[in-house]
Amino acid sequence: MLTVQNALQTSVVCTFVLFLKLLFSNLYLGHTKNKAGTRVAEDTYQEQGGNLTADEHERRKEAQDRAQRVVSNDLENIPIGLLVAWGSFDAISYSVVAMGNELEAAIGAFIALLAVFTGCRVLHTAMYMSGIGLARSLVYLISILSLLGLVILSMYAAFK
């Protein structure tokens, strides 16, 4: 039997996974900036790109640009995703009595939708870093649809 505790556990684990994903993306961006030699002046104490050929510099700059787009995309999508997820959790947990027999189904839907969103965000980053375009777009669409599902679930719970 699924309980509100299971929904809370899922929320905490998914938040942790997304935090680690954001941390990894930001650290990777710093790494690519370092390799491309584009760190800010006060960070020149760190080893930088050095004497690179024009082709190598361009390749490293492209890697940095890709990493920057990953971080930007994360910052556009993950905060609102977590806000929607925790709002959905609140709506369900405050509607326990009103939902009655439908509570377990709502919790199951919540867990599934949040797991899909989290998995899609991790896959999206892996595909972005690998340059896989079409599949990345599909994964992005699925993540947005899972958030839409969470919003609908929240509305249902709030007005039950």
Coordinates of C-alpha atoms in Angstrom, one line a residue:
M1 CA 0.0 0.0 0.0
L2 CA 1.4 3.4 -1.0
T3 CA 1.3 6.1 1.6
V4 CA 2.1 9.8 1.8
Q5 CA 5.4 8.7 3.3
N6 CA 6.3 7.0 0.1
A7 CA 5.5 10.2 -1.8
L8 CA 7.7 12.1 0.6
Q9 CA 10.6 9.7 0.1
T10 CA 10.3 9.9 -3.6
S11 CA 10.3 13.7 -3.5
V12 CA 13.4 13.7 -1.3
V13 CA 15.3 11.2 -3.4
C14 CA 14.4 12.9 -6.7
T15 CA 15.4 16.3 -5.3
F16 CA 18.7 14.8 -4.2
V17 CA 19.3 13.2 -7.7
L18 CA 18.5 16.5 -9.4
F19 CA 20.8 18.4 -7.1
L20 CA 23.6 16.0 -7.9
K21 CA 22.9 16.4 -11.6
L22 CA 23.0 20.2 -11.3
L23 CA 26.2 19.9 -9.3
F24 CA 27.8 17.6 -11.9
S25 CA 26.7 19.9 -14.8
N26 CA 28.2 23.0 -13.1
L27 CA 31.5 21.2 -12.2
Y28 CA 31.7 20.0 -15.8
L29 CA 31.2 23.5 -17.1
G30 CA 34.0 24.7 -14.9
H31 CA 36.2 21.9 -16.2
T32 CA 35.5 22.8 -19.9
K33 CA 36.1 26.5 -19.2
N34 CA 39.5 25.6 -17.7
K35 CA 40.4 23.4 -20.6
A36 CA 39.4 26.1 -23.1
G37 CA 41.4 28.7 -21.2
T38 CA 38.3 31.0 -20.6
R39 CA 38.3 31.2 -16.9
V40 CA 38.0 34.7 -15.3
A41 CA 41.2 36.5 -14.5
E42 CA 41.2 35.8 -10.8
D43 CA 41.1 32.1 -11.5
T44 CA 44.3 32.1 -13.5
Y45 CA 46.1 30.3 -10.6
Q46 CA 44.4 27.2 -12.0
E47 CA 46.0 25.4 -14.9
Q48 CA 44.4 26.7 -18.1
G49 CA 44.3 25.7 -21.7
G50 CA 47.8 26.9 -22.4
N51 CA 49.2 26.9 -26.0
L52 CA 46.6 25.3 -28.1
T53 CA 46.3 25.0 -31.8
A54 CA 43.4 26.9 -33.4
D55 CA 41.5 23.6 -34.0
E56 CA 42.0 22.4 -30.5
H57 CA 40.9 25.7 -29.0
E58 CA 37.8 25.7 -31.2
R59 CA 37.0 22.1 -30.1
R60 CA 37.4 23.0 -26.5
K61 CA 35.3 26.2 -26.9
E62 CA 32.5 24.1 -28.5
A63 CA 32.6 21.7 -25.5
Q64 CA 32.4 24.7 -23.2
D65 CA 29.4 26.1 -25.2
R66 CA 27.6 22.8 -25.0
A67 CA 28.2 22.5 -21.2
Q68 CA 26.9 26.1 -20.8
R69 CA 23.8 25.2 -22.7
V70 CA 23.3 22.2 -20.5
V71 CA 23.6 24.3 -17.3
S72 CA 21.3 27.0 -18.8
N73 CA 18.7 24.4 -19.7
D74 CA 18.8 22.9 -16.2
L75 CA 18.4 26.3 -14.6
E76 CA 15.3 26.9 -16.9
N77 CA 13.6 23.6 -16.1
I78 CA 14.7 22.0 -12.8
P79 CA 13.7 24.7 -10.4
I80 CA 10.2 25.0 -11.8
G81 CA 10.0 21.2 -12.0
L82 CA 10.9 20.9 -8.3
L83 CA 8.4 23.6 -7.4
V84 CA 5.7 21.7 -9.3
A85 CA 6.7 18.4 -7.7
W86 CA 6.7 19.7 -4.1
G87 CA 3.5 21.6 -4.7
S88 CA 1.9 18.4 -6.0
F89 CA 3.2 16.6 -2.9
D90 CA 1.6 19.3 -0.7
A91 CA -1.7 19.1 -2.5
I92 CA -1.9 15.4 -2.1
S93 CA -0.7 15.3 1.5
Y94 CA -3.2 18.0 2.5
S95 CA -6.1 16.2 0.7
V96 CA -5.6 12.8 2.4
V97 CA -9.1 12.7 3.9
A98 CA -10.9 14.2 0.9
M99 CA -9.3 11.8 -1.5
G100 CA -10.4 8.7 0.4
N101 CA -10.1 5.6 -1.8
E102 CA -8.4 7.5 -4.6
L103 CA -5.4 8.4 -2.4
E104 CA -3.2 5.4 -3.2
A105 CA -3.8 5.9 -7.0
A106 CA -2.9 9.6 -6.7
I107 CA 0.3 8.7 -4.8
G108 CA 1.2 6.1 -7.3
A109 CA 0.7 8.6 -10.2
F110 CA 2.8 11.2 -8.3
I111 CA 5.6 8.8 -7.7
A112 CA 5.6 7.7 -11.4
L113 CA 5.4 11.2 -12.8
L114 CA 8.2 12.5 -10.6
A115 CA 10.4 9.5 -11.3
V116 CA 9.8 10.1 -15.1
F117 CA 10.7 13.8 -14.8
T118 CA 13.9 13.0 -12.8
G119 CA 15.0 10.3 -15.2
C120 CA 14.3 12.4 -18.2
R121 CA 16.3 15.3 -16.8
V122 CA 19.3 13.0 -16.3
L123 CA 18.9 11.5 -19.7
H124 CA 18.5 14.9 -21.3
T125 CA 21.9 15.9 -19.9
A126 CA 23.6 12.8 -21.1
M127 CA 22.1 13.2 -24.6
Y128 CA 23.0 16.9 -24.7
M129 CA 26.6 16.2 -23.8
S130 CA 26.7 13.4 -26.4
G131 CA 25.2 15.6 -29.1
I132 CA 22.1 13.3 -29.6
G133 CA 19.5 15.8 -30.8
L134 CA 16.2 14.1 -31.8
A135 CA 16.1 11.7 -28.8
R136 CA 17.1 14.6 -26.5
S137 CA 14.1 16.6 -27.8
L138 CA 11.8 13.6 -27.2
V139 CA 13.1 13.1 -23.6
Y140 CA 12.6 16.9 -23.0
L141 CA 9.0 16.6 -24.2
I142 CA 8.3 13.6 -21.9
S143 CA 9.8 15.6 -19.0
I144 CA 7.4 18.5 -19.7
L145 CA 4.5 16.2 -20.1
S146 CA 5.3 14.6 -16.7
L147 CA 5.2 18.1 -15.1
L148 CA 1.9 18.7 -16.8
G149 CA 0.7 15.5 -15.2
L150 CA 1.8 16.7 -11.8
V151 CA 0.0 20.0 -12.3
I152 CA -3.2 18.2 -13.2
L153 CA -2.8 15.8 -10.2
S154 CA -2.3 18.9 -8.0
M155 CA -5.4 20.5 -9.3
Y156 CA -7.4 17.3 -8.8
A157 CA -6.2 16.9 -5.2
A158 CA -6.7 20.5 -4.3
F159 CA -10.3 20.6 -5.6
K160 CA -11.4 17.1 -4.5

